[in-house]
XYZ file of C-alpha atoms in Angstrom:
784
model
C 99.893 97.235 107.900
C 102.176 96.735 104.903
C 100.091 95.459 101.975
C 101.492 94.194 98.678
C 98.978 94.678 95.861
C 98.985 92.746 92.606
C 96.338 91.895 89.995
C 95.849 90.092 86.702
C 94.485 93.091 84.749
C 97.700 95.102 84.640
C 98.313 98.822 85.222
C 95.498 101.403 85.254
C 93.431 101.421 82.091
C 89.836 102.454 81.516
C 89.380 99.432 79.236
C 91.374 96.646 80.918
C 92.053 97.676 84.531
C 89.645 100.383 85.687
C 89.678 99.755 89.449
C 93.297 99.391 90.567
C 94.160 103.085 90.909
C 91.116 103.968 93.033
C 91.611 100.855 95.170
C 95.242 101.693 96.006
C 94.224 105.253 96.837
C 91.548 104.009 99.265
C 94.005 101.585 100.879
C 96.406 104.417 101.590
C 93.662 106.651 102.946
C 92.725 103.809 105.319
C 96.185 104.037 106.867
C 98.025 101.197 105.143
C 101.506 101.176 103.637
C 100.916 99.998 100.091
C 103.409 98.475 97.670
C 102.292 97.629 94.142
C 103.702 95.009 91.769
C 101.562 94.247 88.708
C 101.842 92.488 85.352
C 102.702 95.017 82.651
C 99.694 93.868 80.621
C 96.525 91.902 81.123
C 97.142 88.340 82.356
C 93.606 87.131 83.003
C 92.725 83.420 83.010
C 96.304 82.419 83.661
C 95.871 80.989 87.149
C 98.962 80.494 89.315
C 101.330 80.130 86.366
C 104.966 81.131 85.926
C 106.670 81.592 82.555
C 109.521 79.144 82.784
C 112.667 80.095 80.890
C 111.709 83.728 80.474
C 113.797 86.485 82.002
C 111.420 88.934 83.642
C 112.180 92.629 83.320
C 110.608 95.250 85.612
C 109.407 98.687 84.613
C 108.796 101.575 87.012
C 105.396 103.178 86.863
C 103.812 106.282 88.343
C 100.039 106.531 87.916
C 98.458 109.748 86.738
C 96.572 112.052 89.067
C 93.233 111.019 87.574
C 91.947 107.734 88.978
C 88.842 107.509 86.769
C 87.931 108.057 83.137
C 90.131 107.685 80.058
C 93.287 109.329 81.404
C 94.190 106.649 83.931
C 97.470 105.324 82.681
C 100.498 107.288 83.946
C 104.221 107.352 83.132
C 106.518 104.360 82.755
C 110.310 104.378 83.020
C 112.888 101.722 82.324
C 114.923 102.654 85.412
C 113.790 103.400 88.959
C 113.541 106.881 90.408
C 116.601 107.677 92.529
C 115.308 110.967 93.912
C 114.274 109.401 97.226
C 110.605 109.140 96.307
C 110.899 105.709 94.743
C 108.640 104.108 97.328
C 105.693 105.625 95.483
C 106.604 103.880 92.256
C 104.746 100.811 91.155
C 106.607 97.854 89.716
C 105.388 96.422 86.396
C 106.683 92.976 85.455
C 106.334 91.215 82.111
C 105.146 88.094 83.893
C 102.150 86.578 85.623
C 100.353 87.647 88.827
C 102.057 84.789 90.693
C 105.454 85.970 89.436
C 104.623 89.530 90.530
C 103.925 88.254 94.046
C 107.262 86.411 94.181
C 109.156 89.446 92.954
C 107.245 91.894 95.136
C 107.766 89.819 98.283
C 111.408 88.972 97.781
C 113.078 91.625 95.618
C 111.434 95.036 96.163
C 109.998 97.238 98.932
C 112.415 96.038 101.637
C 112.625 99.531 103.119
C 109.012 99.210 104.229
C 109.619 96.072 106.244
C 107.979 92.652 105.873
C 104.725 92.374 103.957
C 101.802 91.655 106.298
C 99.226 90.875 103.641
C 99.046 90.329 99.890
C 95.913 91.634 98.176
C 95.367 90.413 94.632
C 92.893 92.568 92.749
C 90.426 94.093 92.504
C 89.751 91.964 89.462
C 87.807 93.368 86.532
C 84.907 90.948 86.997
C 83.726 88.262 89.389
C 85.625 85.174 90.498
C 82.719 83.229 91.953
C 82.154 79.489 91.392
C 84.808 76.908 90.649
C 84.892 77.558 86.899
C 85.977 81.176 87.343
C 88.189 80.590 90.362
C 90.253 77.673 89.052
C 91.582 79.728 86.141
C 91.686 83.140 87.790
C 94.958 85.011 87.723
C 93.622 87.046 90.647
C 93.285 83.943 92.781
C 96.581 82.723 91.322
C 98.395 85.706 92.819
C 96.787 85.118 96.227
C 97.602 81.400 96.073
C 101.249 82.214 95.345
C 101.384 84.414 98.422
C 99.753 81.690 100.507
C 102.357 79.099 99.535
C 104.967 81.676 100.541
C 103.342 81.648 104.009
C 101.972 85.160 103.657
C 98.321 85.917 104.340
C 96.488 86.687 101.117
C 93.102 87.931 99.961
C 91.865 87.869 96.367
C 89.390 90.687 95.672
C 87.114 90.752 92.640
C 84.608 93.391 91.585
C 81.628 91.739 89.901
C 80.298 94.264 87.403
C 76.901 94.104 85.767
C 77.550 97.017 83.408
C 80.651 98.480 81.788
C 79.609 101.937 82.908
C 82.325 102.567 85.513
C 80.512 104.987 87.800
C 83.113 106.529 90.173
C 80.569 106.643 93.012
C 79.910 102.903 92.735
C 83.632 102.135 92.397
C 84.401 104.160 95.515
C 81.708 102.310 97.469
C 83.112 98.969 96.276
C 86.615 100.037 97.330
C 85.359 101.002 100.786
C 83.524 97.706 101.095
C 86.530 95.711 99.928
C 88.868 97.430 102.368
C 86.400 97.036 105.258
C 86.274 93.303 104.551
C 90.057 93.062 104.142
C 90.687 94.771 107.470
C 88.072 92.634 109.189
C 89.413 89.353 107.793
C 92.987 90.233 108.696
C 92.041 91.056 112.284
C 90.017 87.830 112.636
C 92.374 85.521 110.740
C 91.945 81.998 112.172
C 94.930 80.591 114.004
C 96.233 77.100 113.398
C 96.448 77.222 109.610
C 92.784 76.471 108.949
C 92.651 79.223 106.294
C 95.419 80.182 103.852
C 93.610 82.778 101.770
C 90.214 84.321 101.131
C 88.379 84.968 97.888
C 86.255 88.109 98.229
C 83.700 89.107 95.599
C 82.173 92.585 95.784
C 79.324 93.369 93.373
C 79.406 96.766 91.682
C 75.977 97.892 92.790
C 74.849 101.109 94.383
C 75.726 101.518 98.077
C 77.361 98.089 98.250
C 79.212 99.253 101.364
C 75.866 99.307 103.193
C 74.832 95.827 102.071
C 75.551 92.536 103.751
C 78.668 90.375 103.715
C 78.330 86.590 103.881
C 80.739 83.748 104.558
C 80.105 81.374 101.659
C 81.166 78.166 100.035
C 82.366 78.176 96.451
C 79.814 76.677 94.095
C 81.145 73.540 92.417
C 80.090 73.765 88.778
C 81.307 72.278 85.486
C 81.587 73.066 81.809
C 78.711 71.671 79.803
C 78.936 70.192 76.322
C 80.396 72.470 73.685
C 83.722 73.405 75.243
C 85.276 76.838 75.599
C 86.482 77.609 72.075
C 84.818 78.734 68.865
C 86.140 77.890 65.411
C 86.979 80.990 63.372
C 88.586 81.779 60.053
C 90.477 84.968 60.889
C 92.341 84.909 64.231
C 93.678 88.454 63.740
C 90.231 89.882 64.426
C 90.294 89.016 68.149
C 91.014 91.829 70.647
C 91.949 90.098 73.953
C 90.831 93.050 76.101
C 87.441 93.274 74.424
C 87.117 89.482 74.586
C 87.793 89.449 78.336
C 85.234 92.160 79.001
C 82.649 90.443 76.846
C 83.236 87.130 78.616
C 82.819 88.731 82.047
C 79.489 90.174 80.941
C 78.363 86.737 79.852
C 77.926 87.672 76.184
C 79.673 84.652 74.735
C 77.383 81.861 73.673
C 79.263 80.384 70.766
C 78.316 77.060 69.278
C 81.311 75.150 67.894
C 81.283 74.164 64.257
C 81.491 70.532 63.364
C 83.772 68.785 60.936
C 81.475 67.379 58.281
C 84.180 66.410 55.807
C 84.025 62.773 56.803
C 87.603 61.773 57.636
C 90.874 63.431 58.604
C 91.488 66.767 60.286
C 90.261 70.114 59.060
C 92.634 73.046 59.544
C 91.005 75.551 61.911
C 91.640 78.526 64.176
C 90.056 78.779 67.601
C 88.807 81.742 69.574
C 88.423 81.668 73.399
C 84.631 81.758 73.747
C 83.348 79.887 76.803
C 79.618 79.446 77.326
C 79.228 81.449 80.497
C 75.498 81.289 80.240
C 76.012 77.782 81.629
C 77.851 79.268 84.626
C 75.052 81.682 85.426
C 72.507 78.926 84.960
C 74.405 76.749 87.445
C 74.179 79.535 90.030
C 70.420 79.818 89.566
C 69.893 76.057 89.700
C 72.012 75.659 92.858
C 69.903 78.198 94.736
C 70.873 80.262 97.812
C 74.065 79.748 99.750
C 76.938 79.821 97.285
C 79.360 82.618 96.459
C 77.732 83.050 93.059
C 74.263 83.413 94.544
C 75.323 85.981 97.160
C 76.954 88.201 94.524
C 73.965 87.820 92.209
C 71.799 89.138 95.034
C 74.025 92.218 95.393
C 75.926 91.233 98.549
C 79.608 90.585 99.214
C 80.827 86.997 99.437
C 83.845 85.842 101.451
C 85.150 82.328 100.736
C 87.991 80.915 102.880
C 90.376 78.606 101.012
C 93.356 76.375 101.554
C 96.290 76.499 99.141
C 95.786 72.828 98.264
C 92.690 72.837 96.040
C 90.443 72.611 99.102
C 87.933 74.968 100.606
C 88.211 75.839 104.256
C 85.326 74.598 106.380
C 82.630 77.264 106.716
C 79.834 75.031 107.997
C 76.376 74.910 106.484
C 74.151 77.802 105.541
C 74.840 81.480 105.040
C 76.712 83.301 107.785
C 76.647 87.062 107.739
C 79.912 88.793 108.587
C 80.121 92.203 110.211
C 83.220 94.346 109.997
C 83.795 97.804 111.364
C 84.776 100.602 109.039
C 88.583 101.043 108.697
C 89.996 104.063 110.410
C 91.343 106.909 108.272
C 95.079 107.453 108.672
C 95.924 110.093 111.238
C 99.433 108.964 112.164
C 101.973 110.292 109.682
C 104.588 107.663 110.396
C 102.509 104.485 110.302
C 105.532 102.373 109.427
C 107.369 103.417 112.573
C 104.353 102.601 114.745
C 103.927 99.191 113.128
C 107.594 98.331 113.584
C 107.422 99.367 117.222
C 104.527 96.980 117.807
C 106.331 94.181 115.993
C 109.450 94.664 118.080
C 107.592 94.622 121.416
C 107.639 91.310 123.234
C 105.659 89.845 126.104
C 107.489 87.235 128.208
C 104.268 85.595 129.386
C 101.720 85.704 126.595
C 98.210 84.453 127.229
C 97.395 81.264 125.349
C 93.778 81.569 124.194
C 92.205 78.283 123.087
C 88.903 79.176 121.455
C 86.819 76.440 119.819
C 83.213 77.135 120.824
C 81.773 74.536 118.444
C 79.238 77.011 117.081
C 79.804 78.455 113.640
C 77.638 81.477 114.463
C 79.323 82.662 117.639
C 82.896 81.372 117.189
C 84.029 84.243 114.924
C 82.332 86.756 117.207
C 84.284 85.488 120.222
C 87.523 85.629 118.243
C 86.700 89.146 117.084
C 85.940 90.240 120.648
C 89.326 89.007 121.877
C 91.173 90.659 119.013
C 89.303 93.929 119.427
C 90.540 94.328 123.015
C 93.764 92.362 123.458
C 96.837 93.166 121.325
C 98.612 90.429 119.363
C 101.744 90.746 121.466
C 99.723 89.815 124.558
C 97.708 86.855 123.272
C 98.403 83.781 121.152
C 95.044 82.786 119.707
C 94.543 79.104 118.865
C 91.282 78.061 117.178
C 92.287 74.668 115.793
C 92.626 72.544 118.934
C 93.167 68.854 119.512
C 90.956 66.914 121.886
C 91.445 63.520 123.490
C 89.504 60.387 122.565
C 86.778 61.257 125.076
C 86.308 64.720 123.566
C 88.134 66.718 126.235
C 90.951 69.204 125.822
C 94.214 68.568 127.661
C 95.751 71.799 128.896
C 98.853 69.997 130.144
C 99.626 68.850 126.610
C 98.914 72.201 124.991
C 100.631 74.595 127.400
C 104.388 75.254 127.370
C 104.540 75.185 131.184
C 102.040 74.012 133.827
C 101.524 77.546 135.151
C 101.339 79.289 131.781
C 98.588 81.862 131.540
C 95.768 80.488 129.426
C 92.149 81.007 128.472
C 89.901 78.147 127.346
C 86.560 78.890 125.655
C 85.020 75.620 124.513
C 81.882 73.507 125.017
C 81.285 72.290 128.567
C 82.329 68.711 127.865
C 85.711 69.803 126.430
C 86.782 71.992 129.367
C 89.806 70.893 131.395
C 88.315 71.289 134.868
C 91.198 69.375 136.459
C 93.785 71.837 135.186
C 91.529 74.736 136.171
C 91.324 73.388 139.717
C 95.098 72.981 139.870
C 95.829 76.438 138.396
C 93.292 78.850 139.906
C 95.419 81.942 139.266
C 96.560 81.268 135.705
C 93.905 79.202 133.885
C 90.506 80.727 133.013
C 87.611 78.661 131.640
C 84.198 79.662 130.322
C 81.928 77.554 132.516
C 81.410 76.551 136.113
C 81.468 72.828 136.746
C 78.385 72.809 138.986
C 75.426 75.079 138.210
C 72.362 72.858 138.067
C 70.710 74.997 140.758
C 69.914 77.385 137.913
C 69.759 75.445 134.667
C 67.492 72.579 135.769
C 63.881 73.633 136.080
C 63.185 71.503 139.151
C 66.383 72.691 140.846
C 65.589 76.291 139.910
C 62.241 75.916 141.623
C 63.960 74.714 144.800
C 66.552 77.494 144.588
C 63.894 80.179 144.486
C 61.901 78.534 147.274
C 64.924 78.291 149.596
C 66.075 81.840 148.933
C 62.631 83.346 149.457
C 62.367 81.385 152.716
C 65.660 82.974 153.830
C 64.841 86.398 152.423
C 61.047 86.957 152.389
C 61.639 90.437 150.986
C 63.382 88.998 147.889
C 62.132 90.236 144.542
C 61.996 86.597 143.439
C 58.833 86.194 145.495
C 56.860 88.400 143.111
C 58.683 87.705 139.834
C 58.954 83.900 139.786
C 55.815 81.823 139.744
C 55.797 79.406 142.665
C 56.531 75.998 141.214
C 55.391 72.581 142.291
C 58.270 70.181 141.645
C 57.536 66.461 141.602
C 58.910 63.178 140.271
C 56.986 60.650 138.218
C 58.429 57.265 137.274
C 55.305 55.851 135.621
C 52.039 57.489 134.625
C 50.032 55.190 136.881
C 51.817 56.659 139.923
C 51.005 60.297 139.104
C 48.507 60.578 141.942
C 51.099 59.460 144.478
C 53.711 61.864 143.016
C 51.488 64.852 143.796
C 51.022 64.079 147.491
C 53.283 66.953 148.559
C 52.295 69.313 145.700
C 49.769 71.009 147.960
C 49.061 74.148 145.928
C 48.645 72.179 142.717
C 46.328 69.614 144.263
C 44.166 72.306 145.859
C 43.938 74.233 142.603
C 42.925 71.156 140.616
C 40.376 70.252 143.284
C 38.828 73.730 143.054
C 38.708 73.457 139.270
C 37.025 70.042 139.472
C 34.486 71.411 141.937
C 33.349 73.973 139.359
C 31.918 71.143 137.285
C 31.940 70.561 133.548
C 29.294 73.219 132.957
C 31.503 76.031 134.251
C 33.305 78.148 131.636
C 36.922 76.956 131.245
C 38.230 80.486 131.825
C 36.957 80.247 135.400
C 39.545 77.574 136.141
C 43.126 78.246 137.156
C 45.364 77.024 134.334
C 48.789 75.474 134.818
C 51.807 74.920 132.618
C 53.753 71.663 132.890
C 57.501 71.627 132.143
C 59.817 68.590 132.126
C 62.706 69.478 134.393
C 65.456 68.309 132.031
C 64.103 69.071 128.562
C 64.751 72.088 126.387
C 63.586 73.639 123.097
C 59.977 73.505 124.272
C 59.774 69.723 124.349
C 57.103 68.320 126.650
C 55.528 71.621 127.684
C 51.763 71.260 128.119
C 48.792 73.194 129.536
C 46.189 71.679 131.869
C 43.530 72.698 134.350
C 42.156 69.416 135.740
C 43.568 66.191 137.133
C 42.079 64.280 134.215
C 43.880 66.515 131.717
C 47.170 66.084 133.576
C 46.733 62.306 133.749
C 45.978 62.192 130.025
C 49.252 63.986 129.309
C 51.296 61.365 131.153
C 49.294 58.476 129.725
C 49.977 59.795 126.233
C 53.696 60.023 126.845
C 53.837 56.504 128.195
C 52.102 55.215 125.071
C 54.630 57.016 122.893
C 57.662 55.577 124.675
C 60.088 53.816 122.298
C 60.812 50.148 122.871
C 64.192 50.959 124.404
C 65.845 54.042 125.725
C 69.128 54.753 127.354
C 68.468 56.093 130.807
C 71.069 58.595 131.892
C 71.891 59.419 135.471
C 71.686 63.195 135.723
C 73.481 63.423 139.053
C 76.638 64.814 137.511
C 75.229 66.005 134.209
C 75.711 69.756 134.219
C 75.670 70.237 130.465
C 72.039 70.549 129.446
C 69.903 72.387 128.731
C 71.738 74.234 126.004
C 70.212 77.083 124.097
C 66.516 77.376 124.696
C 64.723 78.735 121.661
C 67.273 77.645 119.094
C 66.654 76.922 115.443
C 67.675 73.266 115.322
C 65.212 70.695 114.047
C 63.042 69.397 116.861
C 63.056 65.662 117.440
C 59.841 63.717 118.046
C 58.103 65.235 121.037
C 58.118 62.314 123.449
C 59.747 62.457 126.865
C 62.462 59.898 127.571
C 62.602 57.987 130.841
C 65.269 60.321 132.252
C 63.130 63.347 131.371
C 60.021 61.717 132.789
C 61.333 61.662 136.360
C 61.395 65.408 137.037
C 58.658 67.953 136.420
C 57.564 71.370 137.536
C 54.081 72.827 137.284
C 53.456 76.568 137.518
C 50.350 78.747 137.333
C 50.025 79.886 133.727
C 50.650 83.606 133.222
C 47.636 85.159 131.519
C 47.164 87.570 129.937
C 50.656 88.327 128.588
C 51.697 91.713 127.290
C 50.814 91.955 123.584
C 51.917 94.766 121.306
C 48.494 94.958 119.653
C 45.086 93.305 119.742
C 45.406 89.878 118.209
C 49.173 90.132 118.481
C 51.796 87.469 119.057
C 52.995 86.536 122.512
C 56.700 87.145 123.140
C 59.335 86.566 125.762
C 62.522 88.504 126.453
C 65.890 86.806 126.042
C 68.457 88.411 128.332
C 72.157 87.608 128.084
C 73.879 87.428 131.478
C 77.539 87.126 132.446
C 78.574 85.593 135.758
C 82.280 86.181 136.379
C 84.468 84.645 139.058
C 82.963 84.210 142.514
C 81.203 86.381 141.689
C 80.066 89.419 139.725
C 76.813 89.279 137.756
C 76.191 91.443 134.686
C 73.051 91.911 132.598
C 73.558 92.926 128.976
C 71.300 95.841 128.170
C 70.608 94.889 124.533
C 67.888 92.275 124.936
C 65.849 90.339 122.384
C 62.112 89.849 122.006
C 61.220 86.394 120.634
C 57.717 86.016 119.260
C 55.417 83.012 118.935
C 54.610 81.750 115.459
C 50.851 82.340 115.720
C 48.675 85.060 117.257
C 48.075 84.520 120.957
C 45.045 82.551 122.141
C 43.968 82.008 125.738
C 44.762 78.540 127.134
C 41.095 77.505 127.349
C 40.610 78.403 123.660
C 43.559 76.399 122.334
C 45.356 74.382 125.040
C 47.068 72.181 122.445
C 48.095 74.904 119.989
C 51.629 75.314 121.284
C 52.610 77.721 118.496
C 50.223 80.293 119.907
C 51.515 80.229 123.487
C 55.125 78.968 123.218
C 57.708 81.462 122.037
C 60.586 79.024 121.484
C 61.856 79.809 118.002
C 62.908 76.189 117.493
C 59.225 75.300 117.160
C 58.848 77.457 114.069
C 59.550 75.648 110.827
C 59.299 78.934 108.919
C 59.557 81.796 111.421
C 58.055 85.064 110.208
C 60.445 87.922 109.571
C 59.723 89.562 112.910
C 60.281 86.457 115.054
C 63.333 88.004 116.742
C 63.435 91.753 117.382
C 65.407 94.210 119.479
C 63.583 94.760 122.753
C 64.375 98.475 122.899
C 63.043 98.969 119.356
C 59.640 97.383 120.003
C 56.778 99.604 118.986
C 53.680 99.759 121.125
C 55.499 99.845 124.481
C 56.296 103.139 126.150
C 59.948 103.855 126.883
C 59.257 104.203 130.615
C 57.652 100.746 130.565
C 60.712 99.289 128.857
C 62.981 100.871 131.452
C 60.795 99.524 134.251
C 60.918 96.025 132.749
C 64.705 96.220 132.415
C 64.975 97.333 136.041
C 62.904 94.338 137.146
C 65.065 91.976 135.078
C 68.236 93.363 136.648
C 66.846 93.014 140.167
C 65.579 89.472 139.589
C 68.846 88.354 137.959
C 70.998 89.675 140.758
C 68.868 88.078 143.465
C 68.625 84.802 141.563
C 72.360 84.290 141.242
C 73.063 85.337 144.805
C 70.291 83.013 145.980
C 71.761 80.101 144.024
C 75.227 80.713 145.464
C 74.122 81.203 149.068
C 71.052 78.965 149.395
C 72.142 76.123 147.085
C 75.967 76.009 147.424
C 76.084 72.281 146.698
C 74.454 72.787 143.301
C 75.898 76.149 142.253
C 79.588 76.757 142.789
C 81.079 79.808 141.081
C 84.823 79.350 140.600
C 87.227 82.286 140.877
C 88.922 81.269 137.604
C 85.779 80.712 135.564
C 83.038 82.732 133.986
C 79.846 81.700 132.280
C 77.289 83.265 129.990
C 73.620 82.445 130.436
C 70.422 83.138 128.571
C 67.577 84.122 130.902
C 64.021 84.195 129.590
C 61.384 86.561 130.971
C 57.696 86.965 130.186
C 56.001 90.325 130.724
C 52.341 90.181 131.692
C 49.691 92.700 130.736
C 50.372 94.668 133.939
C 54.044 95.117 133.043
C 55.432 92.587 135.534
C 58.478 90.639 134.309
C 58.341 86.946 135.272
C 61.420 84.723 135.123
C 60.755 81.636 132.988
C 64.030 79.728 132.843
C 67.835 79.876 132.780
C 69.855 78.433 129.886
C 73.541 77.558 129.974
C 75.470 77.896 126.694
C 72.566 79.869 125.180
C 71.805 79.354 121.512
C 73.087 82.621 120.093
C 72.035 81.639 116.573
C 68.448 82.559 117.434
C 69.599 86.191 117.321
C 69.836 85.844 113.536
C 72.092 87.387 110.933
C 70.559 90.868 111.072
C 71.206 91.239 114.819
C 74.706 89.773 115.014
C 75.958 93.040 116.480
C 74.053 92.270 119.703
C 75.977 89.039 120.267
C 79.241 90.645 119.141
C 78.813 93.482 121.628
C 77.933 91.085 124.428
C 81.116 89.048 123.887
C 83.211 92.207 123.856
C 81.643 92.942 127.232
C 82.468 89.414 128.408
C 86.113 89.852 127.457
C 86.304 93.247 129.146
C 84.554 92.260 132.398
C 85.709 88.636 132.813
C 88.888 87.982 130.818
C 90.757 91.282 131.151
C 90.507 91.528 134.993
C 91.475 87.885 135.540
C 94.768 88.310 133.688
C 95.410 91.735 135.187
C 95.612 93.521 131.854
C 95.915 97.248 132.429
C 93.665 99.700 130.658
C 96.664 101.148 128.855
C 97.314 97.809 127.129
C 93.804 97.429 125.754
C 92.846 98.181 122.198
C 89.648 100.060 121.298
C 87.023 97.352 121.780
C 83.991 99.594 121.684
C 82.847 103.018 122.786
C 82.264 104.214 126.326
C 78.550 103.787 125.657
C 79.098 100.133 124.755
C 81.090 99.584 127.946
C 78.080 100.774 129.913
C 75.890 98.143 128.277
C 77.194 95.495 130.702
C 75.207 96.408 133.808
C 76.616 94.953 137.025
C 73.630 93.835 139.069
C 75.353 91.941 141.887
C 78.844 91.659 143.379
C 78.939 88.817 145.880
C 82.129 88.023 147.763
C 81.893 84.291 148.321
C 85.376 83.940 149.782
C 86.569 81.443 147.175
C 89.478 83.476 145.858
């Protein structure tokens, strides 16, 4: 792309502007067309100012061959080069960074075509926190570009030492350019972001460290002001003063006028107390831009050009960007112009508002990594009606316009999807309770196994006893048809109280409509089961709003998420439906005294229908070491692996399944094979045996989270199916798993629906990544 570079430190100089030359070189090596327009001298702390009434005069600069050390300046001429190589000249203007942006955008570099992006920086020092940012000339240049409706990124290199190590500078340049390329490719549609402020710390191997989406810390000047009284103003070197300020060396205490009355003639030196700034970062704690840079990571802060921060949600969000490709095409400008000139008469309108700050950018990135800009209009800021739904008829230019909607279940326009089965694709089926409700799932498996006795579900899903209980006093009546459960409890009771508890068969009770581990209990006798229901009835609130679940297809969402858990009582609507299953013991443990874990498997069901299992699975561990049910039936943290139950999960709570130590590779492959077989049979069984309660639509797809438990013999048992799985449980360190899965979703569900040919697709991952979406079932249901 065509990038206009400016800064507030001026042309290359080992003392005032030590990073600009190396940064421009790295930009060019990454394949970008770079134009440079800088102030002719340092203009730090000037913000987005213009010098009114001054006639600005350009100079024409060619940097020297050396990009580091003392010889970094170059040659300056009063007139431009007319030899035909003038595109390599930099423009120096005796104005501000904002003025350089105006002049660079509107008066130079026209032969290269329109500017795609303005990069201001890299600044000689950090621009974290409000105090730095509000006065920054670096941000001022980016703000000027933003109000000119050009995408802009301010880049600052936060140094901790004035030793400008070329190796560290090169790593910072690579990191900055990786972030720039990633932000440009994922730029939110709808005007929600005008510019970004990026701060890269100058630390070793910064290009291997993390990048976080952050908020800007709001801080304030403390008492004492920003100026120091001095006697001799001629002794101040502005370049040395700027460097000293950035290192935090200024801690001046202003003198006081003790003469009594009247004014005392004084001179003032710019000497802010930046120790207060660094103290404010420490006191604020983790999460801000200042904190992230202090910890040696890169911060990315989205901003609006109206003194407002863009919404980044709460908490740190790690960003992952691929490395920029090195230029191989000699005529990049011609290629870019060709892409700009291409037009698509029927572009796909992609409305993406997933309502999840973790996964939303990953979905956007997946779409952009595969589908070119001339094929898709991406809209992330969408309007919904008063009842929270999205109206496709209002948003689309024509009723039959091609469109993709990826939003929460309750916002999907199912009516428009039904009316436009060939042009409108949505990310959820309307009816799928046969899988996502525990009591319906039990019935689904039972019906399918009755039809297909050879089904793998028979040996990989514990037979469930589903029953309904309105009031605890009627529990006995509710179990009349739960034959296996009643017989098991009767056998346990017959053993007597003297028998060891491990001789009993233990059961696990699950409310059919709850999630996040709420209401799950262990029991082995009728008295224990009755006590569970009696306890819930005692805990009932005075009032509750009973919901009819007949048409409620939304919950459960997530399963194992990190949200705060509400009080663990079961509401009246939850109390109606339950399943009881024989408890699986012993589970597979990685070591003696180890933690129990379950496998989270991401599954894509596309159209009507193809089923895919994503190979990169997660292992989610319980908070405490495992204990047998008879040793600790009430210690849910030892036998439940839902991460939402863990107030402070240990660092190994979520791990990559294929990286688990203590399990042989052949065992892992065998477990994965079982999971694929069970998943395929489960979805086919739901579609064929429970067609009223699971209806795959030809113009819909859905992602599910399936949970499996592996027992000590290596058998994988299906536990439950979650719609709209809580991807946040994957965590910041494993974001690439979710990102890869969504690229697979786009490739296997979105691309075929819209008939996009392979030749139109962008990279979107290696051949190996494409093989990670394993098709486990292709069922022709006839609903085309």
